[in-house]
XYZ file of C-alpha atoms in Angstrom:
245
model
C 8.280 -31.590 28.983
C 6.263 -34.156 26.982
C 8.400 -36.933 25.524
C 7.368 -36.465 21.778
C 8.365 -32.585 22.075
C 11.814 -33.565 23.408
C 12.215 -35.909 20.460
C 11.523 -32.952 18.064
C 13.791 -30.653 19.863
C 16.480 -33.215 19.756
C 16.177 -33.654 15.957
C 16.274 -29.716 15.625
C 19.396 -29.698 17.778
C 21.176 -32.413 15.783
C 20.413 -30.756 12.439
C 21.549 -27.259 13.559
C 24.699 -28.867 15.163
C 25.868 -30.342 11.859
C 24.773 -27.228 9.856
C 26.879 -25.158 12.317
C 29.875 -27.330 11.786
C 29.661 -26.813 8.056
C 29.131 -22.988 8.301
C 31.928 -22.629 10.813
C 34.233 -24.684 8.803
C 33.730 -22.500 5.724
C 34.363 -19.412 7.940
C 37.467 -20.866 9.661
C 39.248 -22.828 6.993
C 40.943 -19.894 5.220
C 42.094 -18.604 8.675
C 43.489 -22.064 9.607
C 45.277 -22.299 6.248
C 46.932 -18.947 6.880
C 47.806 -19.716 10.468
C 47.691 -23.301 11.667
C 47.085 -22.283 15.476
C 43.726 -20.897 14.401
C 42.537 -24.521 14.281
C 42.207 -24.292 18.104
C 40.180 -21.065 17.864
C 37.888 -22.801 15.388
C 37.243 -26.031 17.359
C 36.835 -24.001 20.651
C 34.301 -21.832 18.974
C 32.358 -24.777 17.533
C 32.353 -26.852 20.796
C 31.295 -23.915 22.864
C 28.389 -23.305 20.432
C 27.353 -26.948 20.714
C 27.286 -26.616 24.581
C 25.214 -23.422 24.391
C 22.820 -24.692 21.748
C 22.287 -28.012 23.748
C 21.415 -25.943 26.718
C 18.875 -23.725 25.037
C 17.366 -26.283 22.561
C 17.067 -29.479 24.369
C 17.713 -28.303 28.104
C 21.000 -30.126 28.303
C 23.363 -28.115 30.421
C 27.026 -28.993 30.725
C 29.702 -28.501 33.454
C 33.460 -28.980 33.759
C 34.713 -29.896 37.211
C 38.304 -30.150 38.406
C 41.386 -28.378 37.126
C 41.562 -28.181 33.353
C 45.034 -29.603 32.128
C 46.978 -26.963 30.330
C 50.453 -28.533 29.958
C 51.811 -31.383 27.980
C 49.862 -34.256 29.477
C 47.734 -37.279 28.613
C 44.052 -36.997 29.302
C 42.634 -40.414 29.634
C 38.911 -40.077 29.625
C 35.688 -42.173 29.856
C 34.041 -41.997 26.465
C 30.148 -42.333 26.386
C 29.240 -40.234 23.428
C 30.289 -37.309 21.178
C 29.357 -34.803 23.928
C 32.263 -35.755 26.255
C 34.631 -34.969 23.348
C 32.817 -31.633 22.900
C 33.256 -30.781 26.600
C 36.885 -31.646 26.792
C 37.882 -29.860 23.588
C 35.953 -26.877 24.637
C 38.307 -26.136 27.557
C 41.550 -27.853 26.695
C 43.913 -25.122 25.256
C 45.611 -27.323 22.629
C 43.803 -30.685 22.429
C 44.699 -33.562 20.125
C 43.427 -37.134 19.960
C 44.665 -40.735 19.662
C 41.889 -41.749 17.159
C 41.042 -44.451 14.621
C 42.588 -43.912 11.226
C 39.346 -43.899 9.346
C 38.306 -40.560 10.756
C 41.091 -38.900 8.803
C 38.986 -39.441 5.735
C 35.794 -37.925 7.276
C 34.896 -34.700 5.368
C 35.781 -31.552 7.511
C 36.484 -33.435 10.647
C 39.565 -35.385 9.133
C 41.123 -32.262 7.845
C 40.819 -30.394 11.069
C 42.011 -33.416 12.945
C 45.168 -33.319 10.873
C 45.774 -29.615 11.541
C 45.350 -30.342 15.319
C 48.103 -32.844 15.247
C 45.901 -35.901 16.093
C 47.612 -39.314 16.001
C 45.733 -41.895 13.902
C 45.901 -45.586 14.646
C 44.818 -48.703 12.816
C 42.563 -50.731 15.140
C 43.078 -53.855 13.148
C 46.899 -53.881 13.774
C 47.124 -53.528 17.514
C 50.880 -54.046 18.010
C 51.885 -51.896 15.135
C 49.309 -49.201 16.033
C 50.720 -48.886 19.546
C 54.262 -48.645 18.372
C 53.377 -46.002 15.749
C 51.322 -44.100 18.258
C 54.245 -43.857 20.756
C 56.735 -43.126 18.004
C 54.592 -40.263 16.608
C 54.175 -38.651 20.109
C 57.860 -39.205 21.125
C 59.383 -37.996 17.750
C 57.620 -34.627 17.754
C 55.448 -35.563 14.825
C 52.647 -33.913 16.962
C 52.922 -30.507 18.675
C 52.932 -30.185 22.407
C 49.440 -30.165 23.913
C 46.937 -32.247 25.776
C 46.896 -35.687 24.157
C 43.284 -37.150 24.695
C 42.899 -40.884 24.676
C 39.978 -43.150 25.540
C 41.319 -46.112 27.554
C 38.391 -48.386 26.627
C 39.022 -47.718 22.946
C 35.378 -46.859 22.009
C 32.106 -45.275 23.248
C 30.751 -47.091 26.279
C 27.021 -46.944 27.074
C 26.182 -45.473 30.520
C 26.566 -48.342 33.041
C 28.185 -50.767 30.678
C 31.577 -52.285 31.527
C 34.402 -52.792 29.084
C 37.979 -53.627 29.829
C 40.687 -51.025 29.747
C 43.180 -51.451 26.881
C 46.929 -51.436 27.453
C 47.664 -48.687 24.857
C 47.216 -45.937 27.495
C 49.618 -47.569 29.793
C 52.213 -48.037 27.098
C 51.874 -44.295 26.168
C 52.222 -43.245 29.733
C 55.205 -45.491 30.353
C 57.129 -44.735 27.266
C 56.422 -40.942 26.776
C 57.117 -40.155 30.386
C 54.029 -37.803 30.515
C 51.847 -37.443 33.420
C 48.130 -38.564 33.009
C 45.002 -36.677 33.931
C 42.084 -39.132 34.391
C 38.629 -37.860 33.430
C 35.185 -39.238 34.453
C 31.744 -38.325 32.801
C 28.082 -38.958 32.790
C 27.212 -37.677 29.343
C 25.810 -40.952 28.240
C 22.946 -40.592 30.649
C 21.618 -37.807 28.454
C 23.344 -38.136 25.054
C 23.672 -41.870 24.264
C 26.115 -43.491 21.993
C 23.581 -43.860 19.152
C 20.193 -42.397 18.315
C 18.617 -38.949 18.069
C 17.194 -38.415 21.599
C 18.898 -35.961 23.879
C 17.738 -35.698 27.425
C 17.417 -32.774 29.751
C 19.778 -32.463 32.719
C 23.432 -31.567 33.452
C 26.175 -33.447 31.669
C 29.558 -33.300 33.459
C 33.125 -34.114 32.616
C 35.357 -34.115 35.747
C 39.100 -33.794 35.538
C 40.625 -35.788 38.356
C 43.978 -35.496 40.185
C 46.950 -36.105 37.930
C 48.610 -39.503 37.997
C 52.335 -38.697 38.311
C 54.989 -40.210 36.189
C 57.131 -43.242 37.130
C 54.553 -45.751 38.103
C 54.852 -49.267 36.769
C 52.333 -50.367 34.212
C 50.213 -52.491 36.418
C 49.864 -49.814 39.180
C 49.170 -47.118 36.697
C 46.355 -49.155 34.830
C 44.771 -50.118 38.112
C 44.731 -46.528 39.383
C 43.481 -45.117 36.073
C 40.546 -47.472 35.909
C 39.635 -46.992 39.551
C 39.740 -43.210 39.371
C 37.807 -42.942 35.972
C 35.180 -45.543 36.910
C 34.684 -44.219 40.460
C 34.144 -40.707 39.177
C 31.868 -41.776 36.334
C 29.720 -43.863 38.439
C 29.261 -41.116 41.090
C 28.445 -38.651 38.251
C 25.829 -40.986 36.763
C 24.297 -41.584 40.099
C 24.145 -37.907 40.753
C 22.206 -37.614 37.513
C 19.672 -40.219 38.712
C 21.077 -43.138 36.710
C 21.255 -46.464 38.743
C 24.610 -47.940 38.214
C 24.591 -51.726 38.514
C 27.009 -53.216 40.997
C 29.561 -55.771 39.667
């Protein structure tokens, strides 16, 4: 498809994606207020719509590989764009996030994040943020479910290298929960910034669970190895040339 047409389709897709968010929020909000668990029906509906509309408007198909975590676990995922969030949330039964505090004040998204039981942290106060994060999870301030965290702390462009932050390891060690790593290639088609959405197949791959009881250093090394190996393979499969270190 000619490049300018794909740009136009991308713009149409983005506009309808946010309009759909607004319309679905109006529909679901009363139901979520009546019964809190409806928040998961709401976000599943929205995420599945985004996946379907991406496929038919811009030609971006999506695929989930591996066993979807359903118990009370930590999902530690590569984060390349908004689309990997969409894919994970579309299939995780009771997803919740470790996320930056500012998102709580975002219209619609912030309210739904609170209802999901997301844990907000202040990036500017690293030590305090980690302690609060662990305390909130351990104290039962959040409901059981799949706790999603991005070990690099932010969106990372396809092929870019950023260090893994210790917060995931602290959470793993102190909560005693198993961790499911996840790799992705979504950044090849849906970049961190900008309007353009490419054609192809975006994948999130859930990897074998990392059991509890590992020491911090061993856990972090295995997590980074598993996530990066999976993501690099998926990006190469999509035709992206991954630079070697």
